[in-house]
Coordinates of C-alpha atoms in Angstrom, one line a residue:
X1 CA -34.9 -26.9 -49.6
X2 CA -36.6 -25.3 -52.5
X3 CA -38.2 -22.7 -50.0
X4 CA -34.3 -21.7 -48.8
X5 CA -33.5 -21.3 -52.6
X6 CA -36.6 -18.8 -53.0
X7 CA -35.6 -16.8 -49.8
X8 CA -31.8 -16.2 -49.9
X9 CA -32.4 -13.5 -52.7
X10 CA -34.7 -12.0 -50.7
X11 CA -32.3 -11.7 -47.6
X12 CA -29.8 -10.5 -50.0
X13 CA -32.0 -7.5 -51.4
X14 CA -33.0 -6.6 -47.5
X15 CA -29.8 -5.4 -47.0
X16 CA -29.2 -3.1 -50.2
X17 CA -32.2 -1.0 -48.8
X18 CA -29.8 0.0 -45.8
X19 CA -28.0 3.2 -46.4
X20 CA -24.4 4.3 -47.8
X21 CA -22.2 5.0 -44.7
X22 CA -20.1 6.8 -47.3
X23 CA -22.8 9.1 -47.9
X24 CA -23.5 10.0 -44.8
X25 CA -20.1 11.2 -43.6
X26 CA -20.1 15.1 -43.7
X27 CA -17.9 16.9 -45.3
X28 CA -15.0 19.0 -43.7
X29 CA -15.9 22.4 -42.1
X30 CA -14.2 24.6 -44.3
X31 CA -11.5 27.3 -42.4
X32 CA -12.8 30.6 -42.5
X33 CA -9.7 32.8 -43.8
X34 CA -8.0 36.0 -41.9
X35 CA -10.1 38.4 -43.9
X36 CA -13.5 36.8 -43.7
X37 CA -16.2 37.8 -41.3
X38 CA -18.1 35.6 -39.1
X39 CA -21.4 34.6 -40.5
X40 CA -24.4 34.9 -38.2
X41 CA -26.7 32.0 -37.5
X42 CA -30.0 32.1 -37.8
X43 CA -31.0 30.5 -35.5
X44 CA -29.1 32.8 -32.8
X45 CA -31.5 34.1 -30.0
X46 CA -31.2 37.7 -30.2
X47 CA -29.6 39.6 -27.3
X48 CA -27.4 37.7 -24.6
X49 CA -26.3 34.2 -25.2
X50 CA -27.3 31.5 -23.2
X51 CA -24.8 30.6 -20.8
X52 CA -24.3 26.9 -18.5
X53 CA -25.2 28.1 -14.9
X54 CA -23.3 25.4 -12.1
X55 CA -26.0 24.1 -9.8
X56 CA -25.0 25.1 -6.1
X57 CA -23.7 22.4 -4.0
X58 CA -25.8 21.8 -1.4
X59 CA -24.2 21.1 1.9
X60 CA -26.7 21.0 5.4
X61 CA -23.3 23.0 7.2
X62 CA -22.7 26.7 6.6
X63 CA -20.9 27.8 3.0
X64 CA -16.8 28.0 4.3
X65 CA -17.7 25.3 7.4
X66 CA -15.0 22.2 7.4
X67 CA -15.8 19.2 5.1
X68 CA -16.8 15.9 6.7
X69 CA -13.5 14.3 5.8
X70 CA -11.2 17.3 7.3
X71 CA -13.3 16.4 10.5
X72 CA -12.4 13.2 10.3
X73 CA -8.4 14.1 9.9
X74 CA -9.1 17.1 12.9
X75 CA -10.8 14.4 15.1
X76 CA -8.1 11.3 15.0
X77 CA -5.3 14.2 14.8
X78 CA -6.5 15.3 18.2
X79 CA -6.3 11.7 19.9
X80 CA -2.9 11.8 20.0
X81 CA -2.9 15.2 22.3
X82 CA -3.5 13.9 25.8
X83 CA -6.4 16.2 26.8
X84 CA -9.4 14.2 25.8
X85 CA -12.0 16.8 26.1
X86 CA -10.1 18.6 22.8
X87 CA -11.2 15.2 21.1
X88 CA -14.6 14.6 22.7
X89 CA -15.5 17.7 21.1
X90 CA -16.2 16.4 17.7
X91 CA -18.9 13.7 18.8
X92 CA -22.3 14.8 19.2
X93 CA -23.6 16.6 22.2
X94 CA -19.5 16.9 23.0
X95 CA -19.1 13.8 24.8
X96 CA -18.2 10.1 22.9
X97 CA -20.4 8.3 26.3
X98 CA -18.9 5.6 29.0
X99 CA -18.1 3.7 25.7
X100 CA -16.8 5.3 22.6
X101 CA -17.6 3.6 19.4
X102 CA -13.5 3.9 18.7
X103 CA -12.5 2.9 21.8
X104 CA -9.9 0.4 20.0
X105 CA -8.2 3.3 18.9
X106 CA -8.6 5.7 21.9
X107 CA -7.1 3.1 24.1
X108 CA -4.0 2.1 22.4
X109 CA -0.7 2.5 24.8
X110 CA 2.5 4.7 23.3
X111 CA 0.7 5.7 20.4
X112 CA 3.1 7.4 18.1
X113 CA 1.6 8.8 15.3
X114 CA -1.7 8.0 13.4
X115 CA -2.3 8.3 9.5
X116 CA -6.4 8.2 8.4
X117 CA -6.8 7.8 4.6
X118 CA -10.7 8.5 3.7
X119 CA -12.8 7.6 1.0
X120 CA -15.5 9.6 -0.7
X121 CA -18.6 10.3 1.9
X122 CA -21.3 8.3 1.8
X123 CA -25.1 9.6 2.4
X124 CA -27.3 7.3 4.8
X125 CA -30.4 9.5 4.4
X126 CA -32.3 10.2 1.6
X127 CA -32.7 13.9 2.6
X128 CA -31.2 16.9 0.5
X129 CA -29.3 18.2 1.3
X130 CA -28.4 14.6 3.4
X131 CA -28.1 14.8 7.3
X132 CA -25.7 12.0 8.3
X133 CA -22.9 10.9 6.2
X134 CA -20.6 7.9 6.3
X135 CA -16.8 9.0 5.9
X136 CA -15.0 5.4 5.3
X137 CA -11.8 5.6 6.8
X138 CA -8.0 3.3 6.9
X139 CA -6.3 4.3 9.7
X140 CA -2.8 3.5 10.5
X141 CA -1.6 3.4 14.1
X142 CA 1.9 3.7 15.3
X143 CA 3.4 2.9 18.0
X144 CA 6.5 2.0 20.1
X145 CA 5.5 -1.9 19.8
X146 CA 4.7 -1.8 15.7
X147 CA 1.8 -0.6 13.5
X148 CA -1.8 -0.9 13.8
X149 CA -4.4 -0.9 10.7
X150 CA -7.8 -0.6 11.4
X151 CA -10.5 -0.2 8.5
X152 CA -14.1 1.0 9.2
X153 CA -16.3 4.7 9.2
X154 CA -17.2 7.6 10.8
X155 CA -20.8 8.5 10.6
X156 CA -21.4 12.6 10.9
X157 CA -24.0 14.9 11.4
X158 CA -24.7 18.6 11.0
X159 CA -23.5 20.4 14.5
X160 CA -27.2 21.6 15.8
X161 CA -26.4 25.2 14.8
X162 CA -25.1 24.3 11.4
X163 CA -21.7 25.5 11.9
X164 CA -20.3 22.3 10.9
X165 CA -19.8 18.5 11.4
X166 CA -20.0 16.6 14.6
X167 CA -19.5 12.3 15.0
X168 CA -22.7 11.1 15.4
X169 CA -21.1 7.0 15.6
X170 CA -17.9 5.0 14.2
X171 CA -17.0 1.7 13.6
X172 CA -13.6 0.3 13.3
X173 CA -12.3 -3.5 13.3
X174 CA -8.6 -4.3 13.2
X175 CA -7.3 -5.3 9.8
X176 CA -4.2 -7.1 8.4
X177 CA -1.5 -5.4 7.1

């Protein structure tokens, strides 16, 4: 008990050593008046100032070339044209296969109208700029019989001349409303 008695002074004189937050507080700028010139600082590299250059995005499609998620919006757009070639043109190599990975959504009878919400894009590569990106997508699909929600991705590629995005896969399930 004694040795409790001996240290509490101690703890108590620890904590004047810590500094006055009053003191540290600096004090206002003062306002430079109509007729006063700016004072130079000395520090100041001579000559032009140093300016904040912006990085350039990089991007593995040519500089003006459609975004991955207009593709997106251009590609389920064109499903509800009846000439599927116009809409086969976005996958890669301009053909979806005997199987396309949307087929849920290719084949729906009376289809209406179709609204695609996407997300930011997702890199699946670790290359830079990154070659195949993951555009997650909501779509809604209308029709004469009700509405359809499906929730899944696109997954695009640089077109082999660069010129823009093609679909390289998608997956989409059926969600609930």
């Amino acid at each position: 008990m004694r040795r409790v008695v001996f240290l509490l002074p101690l703890l108590f004189a620890g904590c004047s050593c810590q500094p006055d937050p009053v003191a540290q507080v600096a004090p206002p700028a003062a306002q430079p008046t109509a007729d006063a010139a700016p004072t130079p600082v000395a520090d100041a590299p001579a000559g032009d100032a140093l300016v904040a250059v912006p990085l350039p995005e990089l991007s593995a499609v040519a500089p003006g070339a459609t975004d991955e998620a207009s593709t997106v919006h251009e590609y389920v757009v064109s499903l509800l044209g009846s000439d599927r070639r116009a809409s086969d043109a976005y996958w890669s190599g301009g053909t979806t296969g005997p199987r396309p990975d949307d087929a849920v959504l290719r084949a729906i009878p009376g289809l209406r109208n179709l609204r695609v919400k996407t997300r930011a894009s997702i890199a699946r590569d670790n290359k830079q700029p990154s070659q195949l990106l993951e555009v997650p997508v909501n779509i809604r699909a209308m029709t004469g019989e009700g509405t359809l929600v499906f929730e899944g991705w696109y997954r695009l590629q640089p077109r082999p001349d660069a010129s823009g995005w093609e679909i390289q896969s998608a997956s989409l399930q059926p969600a609930l409303q």
